CSV table of C-alpha atoms in Angstrom, one decimal:
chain,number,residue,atom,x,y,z
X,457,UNK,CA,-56.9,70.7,16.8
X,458,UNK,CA,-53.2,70.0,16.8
X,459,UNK,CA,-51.6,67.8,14.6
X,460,UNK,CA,-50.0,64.8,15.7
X,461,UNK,CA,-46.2,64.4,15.5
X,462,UNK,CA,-45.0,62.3,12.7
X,463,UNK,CA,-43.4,59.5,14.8
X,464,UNK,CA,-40.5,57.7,13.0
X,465,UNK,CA,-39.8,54.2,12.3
X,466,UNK,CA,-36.5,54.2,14.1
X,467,UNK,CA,-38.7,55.5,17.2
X,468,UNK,CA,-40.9,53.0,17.4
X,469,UNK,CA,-39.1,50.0,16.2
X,470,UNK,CA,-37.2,48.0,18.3
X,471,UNK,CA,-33.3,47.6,17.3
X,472,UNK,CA,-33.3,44.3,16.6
X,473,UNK,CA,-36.3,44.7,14.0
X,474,UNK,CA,-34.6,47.8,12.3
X,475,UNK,CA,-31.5,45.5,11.9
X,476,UNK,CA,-33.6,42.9,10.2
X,477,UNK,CA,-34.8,44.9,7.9
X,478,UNK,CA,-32.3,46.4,6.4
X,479,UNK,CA,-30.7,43.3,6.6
X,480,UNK,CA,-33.0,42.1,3.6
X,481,UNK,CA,-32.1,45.4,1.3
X,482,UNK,CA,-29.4,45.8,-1.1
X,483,UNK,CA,-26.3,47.2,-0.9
X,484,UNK,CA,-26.9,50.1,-3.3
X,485,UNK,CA,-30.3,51.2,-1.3
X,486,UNK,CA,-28.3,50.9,1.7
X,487,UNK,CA,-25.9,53.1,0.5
X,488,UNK,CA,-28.4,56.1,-0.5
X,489,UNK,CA,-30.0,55.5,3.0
X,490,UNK,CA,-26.8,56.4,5.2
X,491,UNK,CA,-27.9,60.1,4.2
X,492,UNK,CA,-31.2,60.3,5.5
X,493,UNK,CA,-30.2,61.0,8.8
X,494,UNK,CA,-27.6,60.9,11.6
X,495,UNK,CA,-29.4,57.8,13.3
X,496,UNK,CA,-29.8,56.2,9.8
X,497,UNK,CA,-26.0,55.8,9.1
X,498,UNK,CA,-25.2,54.5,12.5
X,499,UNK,CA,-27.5,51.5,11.6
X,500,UNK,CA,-25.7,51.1,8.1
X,501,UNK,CA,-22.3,51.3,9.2
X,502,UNK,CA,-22.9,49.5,12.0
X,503,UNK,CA,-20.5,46.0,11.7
X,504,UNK,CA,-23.3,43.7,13.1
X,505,UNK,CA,-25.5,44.7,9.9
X,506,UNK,CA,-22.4,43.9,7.7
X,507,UNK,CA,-22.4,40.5,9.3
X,508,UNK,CA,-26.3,39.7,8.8
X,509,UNK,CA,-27.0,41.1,5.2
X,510,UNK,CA,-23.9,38.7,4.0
X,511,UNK,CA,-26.2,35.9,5.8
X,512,UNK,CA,-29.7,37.1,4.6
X,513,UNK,CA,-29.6,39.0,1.3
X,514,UNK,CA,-28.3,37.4,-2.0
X,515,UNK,CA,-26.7,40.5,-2.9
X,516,UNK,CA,-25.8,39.7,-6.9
X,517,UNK,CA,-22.2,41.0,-7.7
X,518,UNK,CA,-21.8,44.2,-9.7
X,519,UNK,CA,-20.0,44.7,-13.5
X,520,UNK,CA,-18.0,47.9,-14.0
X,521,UNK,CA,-15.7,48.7,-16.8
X,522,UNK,CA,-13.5,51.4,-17.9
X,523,UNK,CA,-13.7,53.7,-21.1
X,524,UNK,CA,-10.0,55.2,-21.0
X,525,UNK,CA,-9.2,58.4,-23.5
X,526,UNK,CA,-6.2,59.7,-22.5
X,527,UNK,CA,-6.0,61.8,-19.7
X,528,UNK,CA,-8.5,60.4,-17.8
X,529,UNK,CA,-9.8,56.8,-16.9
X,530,UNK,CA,-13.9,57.0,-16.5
X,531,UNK,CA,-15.5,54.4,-14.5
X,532,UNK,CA,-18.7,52.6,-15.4
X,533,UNK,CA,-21.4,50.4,-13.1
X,534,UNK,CA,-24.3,47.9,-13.9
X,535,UNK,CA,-27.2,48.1,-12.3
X,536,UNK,CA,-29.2,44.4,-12.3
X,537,UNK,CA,-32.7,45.6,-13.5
X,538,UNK,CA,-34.8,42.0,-13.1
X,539,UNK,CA,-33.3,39.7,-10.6
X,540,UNK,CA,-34.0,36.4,-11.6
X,541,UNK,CA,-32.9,37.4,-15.3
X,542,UNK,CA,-30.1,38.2,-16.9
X,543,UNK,CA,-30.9,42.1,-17.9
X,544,UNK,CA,-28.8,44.7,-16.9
X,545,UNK,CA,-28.7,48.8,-17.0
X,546,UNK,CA,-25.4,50.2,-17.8
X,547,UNK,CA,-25.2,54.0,-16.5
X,548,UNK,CA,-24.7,56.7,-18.9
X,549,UNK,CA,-22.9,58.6,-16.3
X,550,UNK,CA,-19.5,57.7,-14.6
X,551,UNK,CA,-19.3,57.0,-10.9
X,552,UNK,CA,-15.7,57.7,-10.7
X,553,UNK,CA,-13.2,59.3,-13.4
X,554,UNK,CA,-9.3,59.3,-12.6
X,555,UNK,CA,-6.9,61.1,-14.3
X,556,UNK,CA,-3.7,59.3,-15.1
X,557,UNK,CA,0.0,59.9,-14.2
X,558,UNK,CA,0.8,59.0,-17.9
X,559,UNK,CA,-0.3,58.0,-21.2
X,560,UNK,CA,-2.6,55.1,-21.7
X,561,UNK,CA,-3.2,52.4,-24.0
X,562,UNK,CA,-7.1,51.3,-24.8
X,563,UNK,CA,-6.0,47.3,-24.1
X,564,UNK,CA,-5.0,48.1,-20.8
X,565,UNK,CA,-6.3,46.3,-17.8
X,566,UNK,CA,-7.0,49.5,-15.8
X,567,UNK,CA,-8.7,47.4,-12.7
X,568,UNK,CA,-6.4,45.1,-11.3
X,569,UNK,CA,-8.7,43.2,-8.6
X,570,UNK,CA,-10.6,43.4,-5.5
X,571,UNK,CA,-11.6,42.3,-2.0
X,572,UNK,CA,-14.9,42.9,0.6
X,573,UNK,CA,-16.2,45.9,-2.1
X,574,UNK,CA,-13.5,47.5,-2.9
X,575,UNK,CA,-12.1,47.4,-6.0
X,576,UNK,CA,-8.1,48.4,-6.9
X,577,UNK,CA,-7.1,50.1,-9.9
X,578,UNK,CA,-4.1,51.3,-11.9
X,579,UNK,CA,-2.9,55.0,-12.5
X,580,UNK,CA,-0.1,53.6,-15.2
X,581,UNK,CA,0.7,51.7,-18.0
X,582,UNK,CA,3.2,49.4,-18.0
X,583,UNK,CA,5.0,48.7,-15.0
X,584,UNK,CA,3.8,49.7,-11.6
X,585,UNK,CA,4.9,51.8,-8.6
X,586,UNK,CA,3.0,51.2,-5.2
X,587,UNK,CA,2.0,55.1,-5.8
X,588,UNK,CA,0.2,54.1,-9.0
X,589,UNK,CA,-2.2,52.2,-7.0
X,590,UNK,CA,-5.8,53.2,-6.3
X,591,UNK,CA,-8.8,51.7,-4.0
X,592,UNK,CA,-12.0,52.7,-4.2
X,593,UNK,CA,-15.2,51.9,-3.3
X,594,UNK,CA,-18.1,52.3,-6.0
X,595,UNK,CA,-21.2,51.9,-4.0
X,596,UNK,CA,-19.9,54.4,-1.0
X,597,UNK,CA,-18.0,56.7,-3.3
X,598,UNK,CA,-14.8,56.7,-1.3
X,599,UNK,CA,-11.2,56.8,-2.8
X,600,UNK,CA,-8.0,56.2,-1.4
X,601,UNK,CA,-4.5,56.7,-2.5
X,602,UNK,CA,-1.4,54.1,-1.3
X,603,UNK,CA,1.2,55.9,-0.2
X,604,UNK,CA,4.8,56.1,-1.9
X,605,UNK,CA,7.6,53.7,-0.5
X,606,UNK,CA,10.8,54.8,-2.4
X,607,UNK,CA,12.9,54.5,0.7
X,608,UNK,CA,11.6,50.7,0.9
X,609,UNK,CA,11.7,50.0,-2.5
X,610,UNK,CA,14.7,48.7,-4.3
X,611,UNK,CA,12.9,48.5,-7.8
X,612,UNK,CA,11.3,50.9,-10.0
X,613,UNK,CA,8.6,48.8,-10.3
X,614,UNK,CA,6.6,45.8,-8.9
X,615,UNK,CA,5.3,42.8,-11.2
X,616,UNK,CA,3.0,41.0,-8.3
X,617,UNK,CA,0.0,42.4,-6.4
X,618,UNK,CA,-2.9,41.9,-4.1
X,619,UNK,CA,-6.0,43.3,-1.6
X,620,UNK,CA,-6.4,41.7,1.1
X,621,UNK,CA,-8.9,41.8,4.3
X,622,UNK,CA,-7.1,41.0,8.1
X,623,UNK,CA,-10.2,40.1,10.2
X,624,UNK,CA,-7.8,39.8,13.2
X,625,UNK,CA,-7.3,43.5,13.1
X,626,UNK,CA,-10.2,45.2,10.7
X,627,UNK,CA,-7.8,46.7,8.3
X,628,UNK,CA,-7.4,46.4,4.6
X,629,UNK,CA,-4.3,45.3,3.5
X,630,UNK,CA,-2.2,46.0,0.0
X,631,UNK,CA,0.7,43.6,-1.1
X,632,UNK,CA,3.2,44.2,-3.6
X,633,UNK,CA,6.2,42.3,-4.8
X,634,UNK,CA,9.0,43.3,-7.1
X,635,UNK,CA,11.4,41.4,-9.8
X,636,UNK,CA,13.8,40.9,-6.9
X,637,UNK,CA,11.2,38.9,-4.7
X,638,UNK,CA,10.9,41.7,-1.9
X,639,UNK,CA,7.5,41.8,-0.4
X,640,UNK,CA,5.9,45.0,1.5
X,641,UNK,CA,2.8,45.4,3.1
X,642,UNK,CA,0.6,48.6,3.5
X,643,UNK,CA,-2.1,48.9,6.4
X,644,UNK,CA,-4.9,50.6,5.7
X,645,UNK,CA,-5.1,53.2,8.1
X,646,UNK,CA,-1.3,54.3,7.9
X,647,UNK,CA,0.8,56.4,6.7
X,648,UNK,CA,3.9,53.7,5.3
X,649,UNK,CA,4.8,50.6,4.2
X,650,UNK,CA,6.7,47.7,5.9
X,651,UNK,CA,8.9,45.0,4.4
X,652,UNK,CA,7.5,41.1,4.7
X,653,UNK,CA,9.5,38.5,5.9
X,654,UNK,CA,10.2,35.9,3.0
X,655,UNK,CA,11.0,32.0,3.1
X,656,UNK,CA,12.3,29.8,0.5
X,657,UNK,CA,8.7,29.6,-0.9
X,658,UNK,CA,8.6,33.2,-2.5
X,659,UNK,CA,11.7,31.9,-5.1
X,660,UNK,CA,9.0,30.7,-7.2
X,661,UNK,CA,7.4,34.4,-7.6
X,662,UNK,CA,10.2,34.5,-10.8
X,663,UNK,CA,7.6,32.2,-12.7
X,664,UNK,CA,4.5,34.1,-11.7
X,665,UNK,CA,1.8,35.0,-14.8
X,666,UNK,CA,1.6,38.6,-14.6
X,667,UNK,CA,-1.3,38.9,-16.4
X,668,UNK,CA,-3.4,36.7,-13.4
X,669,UNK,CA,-5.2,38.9,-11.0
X,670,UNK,CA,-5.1,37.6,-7.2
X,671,UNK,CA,-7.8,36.1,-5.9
X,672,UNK,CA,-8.9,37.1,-1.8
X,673,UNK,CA,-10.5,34.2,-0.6
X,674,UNK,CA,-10.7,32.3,3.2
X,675,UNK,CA,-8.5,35.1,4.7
X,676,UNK,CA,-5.5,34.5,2.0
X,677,UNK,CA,-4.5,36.3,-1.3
X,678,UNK,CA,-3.9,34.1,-4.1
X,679,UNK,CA,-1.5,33.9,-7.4
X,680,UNK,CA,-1.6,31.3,-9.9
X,681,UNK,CA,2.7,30.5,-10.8
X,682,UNK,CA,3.3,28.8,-14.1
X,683,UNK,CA,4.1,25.4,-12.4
X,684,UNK,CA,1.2,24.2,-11.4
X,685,UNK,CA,1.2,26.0,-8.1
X,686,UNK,CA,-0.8,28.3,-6.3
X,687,UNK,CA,1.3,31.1,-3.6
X,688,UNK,CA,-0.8,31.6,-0.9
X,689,UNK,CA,-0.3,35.0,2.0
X,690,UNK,CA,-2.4,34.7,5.0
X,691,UNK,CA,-3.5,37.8,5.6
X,692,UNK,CA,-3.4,37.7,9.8
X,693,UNK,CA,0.1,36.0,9.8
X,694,UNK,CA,1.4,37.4,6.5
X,695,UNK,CA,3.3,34.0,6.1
X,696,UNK,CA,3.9,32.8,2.4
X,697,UNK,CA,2.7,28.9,1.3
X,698,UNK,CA,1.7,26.6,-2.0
X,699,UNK,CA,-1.5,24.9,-3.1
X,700,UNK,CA,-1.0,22.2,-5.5
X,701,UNK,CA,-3.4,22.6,-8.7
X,702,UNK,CA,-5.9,20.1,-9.5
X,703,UNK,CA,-5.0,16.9,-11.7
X,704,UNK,CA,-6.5,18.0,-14.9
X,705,UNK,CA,-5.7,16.3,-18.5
X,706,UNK,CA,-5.1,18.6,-21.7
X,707,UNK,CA,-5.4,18.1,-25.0
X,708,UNK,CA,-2.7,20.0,-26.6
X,709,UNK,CA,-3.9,22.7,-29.3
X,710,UNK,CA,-2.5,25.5,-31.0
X,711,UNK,CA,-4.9,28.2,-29.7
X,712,UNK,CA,-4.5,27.0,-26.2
X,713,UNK,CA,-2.2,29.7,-25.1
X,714,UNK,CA,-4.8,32.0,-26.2
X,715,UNK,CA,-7.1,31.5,-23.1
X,716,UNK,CA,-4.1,31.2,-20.4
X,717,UNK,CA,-5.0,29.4,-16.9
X,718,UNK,CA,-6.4,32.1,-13.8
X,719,UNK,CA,-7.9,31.9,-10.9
X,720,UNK,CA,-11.3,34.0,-10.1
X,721,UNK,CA,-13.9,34.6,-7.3
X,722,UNK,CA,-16.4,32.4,-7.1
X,723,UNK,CA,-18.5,33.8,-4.7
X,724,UNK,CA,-16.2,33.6,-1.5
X,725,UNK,CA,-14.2,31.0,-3.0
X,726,UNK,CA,-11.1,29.9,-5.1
X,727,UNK,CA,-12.0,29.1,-8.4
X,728,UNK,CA,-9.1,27.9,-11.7
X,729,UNK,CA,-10.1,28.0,-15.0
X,730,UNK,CA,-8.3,26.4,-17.6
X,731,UNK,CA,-8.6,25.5,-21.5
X,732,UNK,CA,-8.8,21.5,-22.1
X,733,UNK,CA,-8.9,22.2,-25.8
X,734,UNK,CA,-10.4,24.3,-28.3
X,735,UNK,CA,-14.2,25.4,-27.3
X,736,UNK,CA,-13.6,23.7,-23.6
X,737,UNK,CA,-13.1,24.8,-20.0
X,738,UNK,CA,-12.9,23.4,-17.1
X,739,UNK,CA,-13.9,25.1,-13.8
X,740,UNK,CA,-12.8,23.8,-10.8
X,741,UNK,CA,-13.3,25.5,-6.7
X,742,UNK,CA,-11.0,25.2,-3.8
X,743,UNK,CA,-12.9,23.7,-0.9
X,744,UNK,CA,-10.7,23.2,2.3
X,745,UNK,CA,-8.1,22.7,0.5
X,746,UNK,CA,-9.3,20.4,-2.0
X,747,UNK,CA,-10.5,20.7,-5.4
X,748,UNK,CA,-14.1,20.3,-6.8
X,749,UNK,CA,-15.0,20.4,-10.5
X,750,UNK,CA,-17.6,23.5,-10.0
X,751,UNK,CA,-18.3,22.9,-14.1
X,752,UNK,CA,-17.1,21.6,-17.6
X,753,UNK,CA,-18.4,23.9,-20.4
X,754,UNK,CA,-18.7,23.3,-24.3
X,755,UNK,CA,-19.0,26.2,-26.3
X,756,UNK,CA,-22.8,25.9,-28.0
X,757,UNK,CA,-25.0,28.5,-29.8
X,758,UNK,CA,-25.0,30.7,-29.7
X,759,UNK,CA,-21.6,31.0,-29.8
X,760,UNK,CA,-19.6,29.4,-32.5
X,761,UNK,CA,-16.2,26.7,-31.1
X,762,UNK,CA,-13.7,29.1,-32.3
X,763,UNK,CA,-15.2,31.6,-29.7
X,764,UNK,CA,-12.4,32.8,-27.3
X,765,UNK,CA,-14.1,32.4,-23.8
X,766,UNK,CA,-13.3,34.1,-20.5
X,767,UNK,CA,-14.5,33.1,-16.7
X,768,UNK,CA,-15.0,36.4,-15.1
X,769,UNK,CA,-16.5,35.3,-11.8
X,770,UNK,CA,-19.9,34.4,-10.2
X,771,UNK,CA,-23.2,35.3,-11.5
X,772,UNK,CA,-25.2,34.0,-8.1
X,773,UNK,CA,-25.4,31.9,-5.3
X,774,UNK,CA,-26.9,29.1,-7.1
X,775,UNK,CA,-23.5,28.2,-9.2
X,776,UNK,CA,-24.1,30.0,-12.3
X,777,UNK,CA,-21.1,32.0,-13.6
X,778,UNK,CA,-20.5,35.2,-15.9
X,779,UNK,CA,-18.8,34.4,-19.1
X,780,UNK,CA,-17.0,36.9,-21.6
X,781,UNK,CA,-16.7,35.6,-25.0
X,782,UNK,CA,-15.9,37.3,-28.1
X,783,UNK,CA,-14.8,36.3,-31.7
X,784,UNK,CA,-13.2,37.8,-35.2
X,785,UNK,CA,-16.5,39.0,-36.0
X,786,UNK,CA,-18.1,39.8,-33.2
X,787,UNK,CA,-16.4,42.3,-30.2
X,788,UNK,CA,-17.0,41.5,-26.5
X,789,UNK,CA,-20.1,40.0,-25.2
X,790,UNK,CA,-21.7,38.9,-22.0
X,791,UNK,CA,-23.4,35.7,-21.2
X,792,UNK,CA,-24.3,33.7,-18.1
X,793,UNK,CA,-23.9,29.6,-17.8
X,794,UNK,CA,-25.7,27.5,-15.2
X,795,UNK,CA,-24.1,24.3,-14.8
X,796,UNK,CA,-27.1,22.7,-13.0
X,797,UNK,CA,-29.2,23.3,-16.5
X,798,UNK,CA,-26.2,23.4,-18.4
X,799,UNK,CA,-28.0,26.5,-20.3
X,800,UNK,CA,-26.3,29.7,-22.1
X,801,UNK,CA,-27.8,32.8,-22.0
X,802,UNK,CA,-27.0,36.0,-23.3
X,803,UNK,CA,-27.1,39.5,-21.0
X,804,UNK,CA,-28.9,42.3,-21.7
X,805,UNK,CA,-27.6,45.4,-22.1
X,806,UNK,CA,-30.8,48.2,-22.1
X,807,UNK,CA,-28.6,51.0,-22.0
X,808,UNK,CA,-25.0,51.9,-23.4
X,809,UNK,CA,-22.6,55.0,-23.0
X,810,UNK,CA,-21.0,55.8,-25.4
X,811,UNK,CA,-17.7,54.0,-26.4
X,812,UNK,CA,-19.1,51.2,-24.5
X,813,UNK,CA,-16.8,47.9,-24.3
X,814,UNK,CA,-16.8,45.0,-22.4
X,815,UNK,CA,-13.4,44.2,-23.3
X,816,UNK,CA,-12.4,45.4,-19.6
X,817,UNK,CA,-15.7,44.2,-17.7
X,818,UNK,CA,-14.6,43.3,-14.1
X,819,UNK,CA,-17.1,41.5,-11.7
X,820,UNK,CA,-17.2,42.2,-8.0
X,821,UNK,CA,-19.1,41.6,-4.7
X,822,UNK,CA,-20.5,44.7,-3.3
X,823,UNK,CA,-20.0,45.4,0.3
X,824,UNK,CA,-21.0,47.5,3.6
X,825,UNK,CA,-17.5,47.9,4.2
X,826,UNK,CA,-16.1,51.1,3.9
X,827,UNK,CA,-12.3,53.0,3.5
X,828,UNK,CA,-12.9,55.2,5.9
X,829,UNK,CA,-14.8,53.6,8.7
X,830,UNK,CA,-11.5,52.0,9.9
X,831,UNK,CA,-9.9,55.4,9.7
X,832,UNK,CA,-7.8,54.9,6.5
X,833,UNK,CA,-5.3,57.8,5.6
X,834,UNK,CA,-6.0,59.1,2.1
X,835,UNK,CA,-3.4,60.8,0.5
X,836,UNK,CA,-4.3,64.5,-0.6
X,837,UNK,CA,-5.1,65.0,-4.6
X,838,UNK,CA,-1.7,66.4,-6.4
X,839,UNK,CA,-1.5,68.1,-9.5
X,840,UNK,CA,-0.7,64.5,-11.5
X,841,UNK,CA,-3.5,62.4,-9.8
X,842,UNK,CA,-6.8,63.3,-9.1
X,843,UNK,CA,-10.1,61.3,-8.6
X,844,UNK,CA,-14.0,62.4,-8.8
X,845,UNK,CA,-16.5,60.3,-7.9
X,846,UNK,CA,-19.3,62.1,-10.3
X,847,UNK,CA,-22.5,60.5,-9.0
């Protein structure tokens, strides 16, 4: 008697069905699943799933951090091991190590921000060229190199930067400003970089916090400016504006320039964080163009009030947001808030490489998206930058 055929899923099932159910999967599974078969990563990289998972699956954001010995940077992920709790796995193993292009200091902040998934980094300390700049994406594996733009560039170096998404077109897009307020765009995709038109607006860039990451939210970059404005670029007409901060009332204390003002991600969305006094932040989100207080917190056990606290981003859907904190005594730890309960809770860390540290934790949405399905250019490795993605 002859044995059947083993008839696939993907053969039997509609494609509207197939859709749906991988719809409701995580990113990460998603990701493994592109290698089963031909068939298998035309679903996954198909844009219409990118467009219903957003809608249908919670997908919790992921916490990487760097352990930098000099030469080379190694990059660590999280892997959420209970959902509804706060328990996390960190991986023993690396997804990515970079070497640099020069010596590097532990205190460094190595990642510099991201946008849809992927995640920019720095190959530098100190002062950046666009050439130092790195994208990658953690869940796909992919890496990219920016091209150099020394015939472009009038500075050695650029103070201001950003990742940015043009839904208009499907490209990526990377921003960088120098001392001397010239803007230049890169398009994912080419080989070159092109100068920005500027307006009176950008004159304000000279009072920009350096040590803010942009924020990509609503189709615009964002930087926070030290006076008590917000520089907008819309990414599809690349045209500069201001957001005015919210009214907020601080109580003036000598540690206060110990947590400075930023502006994070809260899932999608604008958020500024600022200290009202010692052991107090205020949270609000940018809705429309108007601010909303997204929280107030009071440091409480069990952290002590002289804790120095840190707003990384969100936690979930439901509001809650990922805290650093760390005192004299105690190095860097991790805790989630939920404003609706107004409850602290610690995260758990099951596993630890070694020379763990959260000191550089960075929080970020994972995405479908990938480098190279928009055809991105990716430089060639030289002998003074390389990248290997080692799982």
């Amino acid at each position: 008697m002859k044995h059947k055929a083993k008839l696939r899923f993907e053969d039997s099932l509609p494609s509207e069905i197939i859709f749906n159910i991988l719809s409701r999967m995580p990113v990460k599974s998603l990701a493994r699943f592109r290698s089963v078969s031909k068939l298998w990563c035309d679903y996954i990289d198909d844009p219409y799933l990118k467009i219903i998972h957003d809608q249908q699956y919670p997908e919790e954001p992921t916490i990487i951090f760097p352990v930098p010995p000099y030469p080379s940077i190694r990059f660590y992920a999280t892997e959420l091991m209970k959902r509804d709790a706060r328990v996390l796995e960190a991986k023993t193993i690396p997804f990515l190590e970079v070497n640099s292009k020069q010596g590097l200091f532990l205190h460094r902040h190595f990642i510099l921000g991201s946008c849809n998934g992927l995640v920019y980094l720095s190959q530098s300390y100190g002062s950046l060229r666009p050439e130092d700049l790195s994208v990658v994406n953690p869940v796909r594996k992919e890496y990219y190199e920016l091209p150099p733009a020394d015939h472009l560039f009038d500075q050695k170096h650029f103070e201001l930067h950003g990742l940015g998404f043009d839904d208009s077109t499907n490209a990526f897009k990377m921003v960088v400003l120098s001392p001397s307020v010239r803007a230049m765009v890169h398009v994912f995709g080419t080989r070159s970089w092109r100068v920005i038109p500027l307006n009176p607006i950008t004159t304000r860039l000279d009072r920009f916090n350096t040590d803010n990451k942009a924020v990509f939210a609503c189709g615009c970059l964002h930087w926070l400016i030290g006076d008590g404005k917000i520089i907008r670029l819309d990414m599809r007409t690349e045209e500069f504006g201001l957001i005015d901060l919210p009214k907020t009332q601080r109580h003036v204390s000598v540690r206060y320039k110990m947590v400075p003002d930023r502006l994070v991600d809260l899932h999608g969305e604008v958020g500024y964080v600022y200290c009202r006094f010692v052991g107090s932040l205020e949270v609000w989100v940018l809705k429309e163009r108007e601010w909303a207080i997204h929280c107030r917190f009071y440091n409480k056990p069990p952290l002590t009030v002289s804790a120095i606290v840190t707003v990384l981003g969100s936690w979930n859907k439901d509001g809650d947001i990922l805290m650093k904190a760390a005192t004299s005594v105690v190095g860097p730890q991790l805790f989630v808030y939920s404003p609706k309960s107004d409850l602290l809770k610690e995260v758990e860390l099951i596993t630890k490489p070694v020379d763990f540290d959260f000191a550089d934790a960075f929080i970020y949405p994972s995405s479908l998206l990938s480098i190279h399905g928009i055809k991105a250019y990716s430089i060639k490795e030289t002998e003074v930058s390389k990248s290997v993605f080692l799982i």
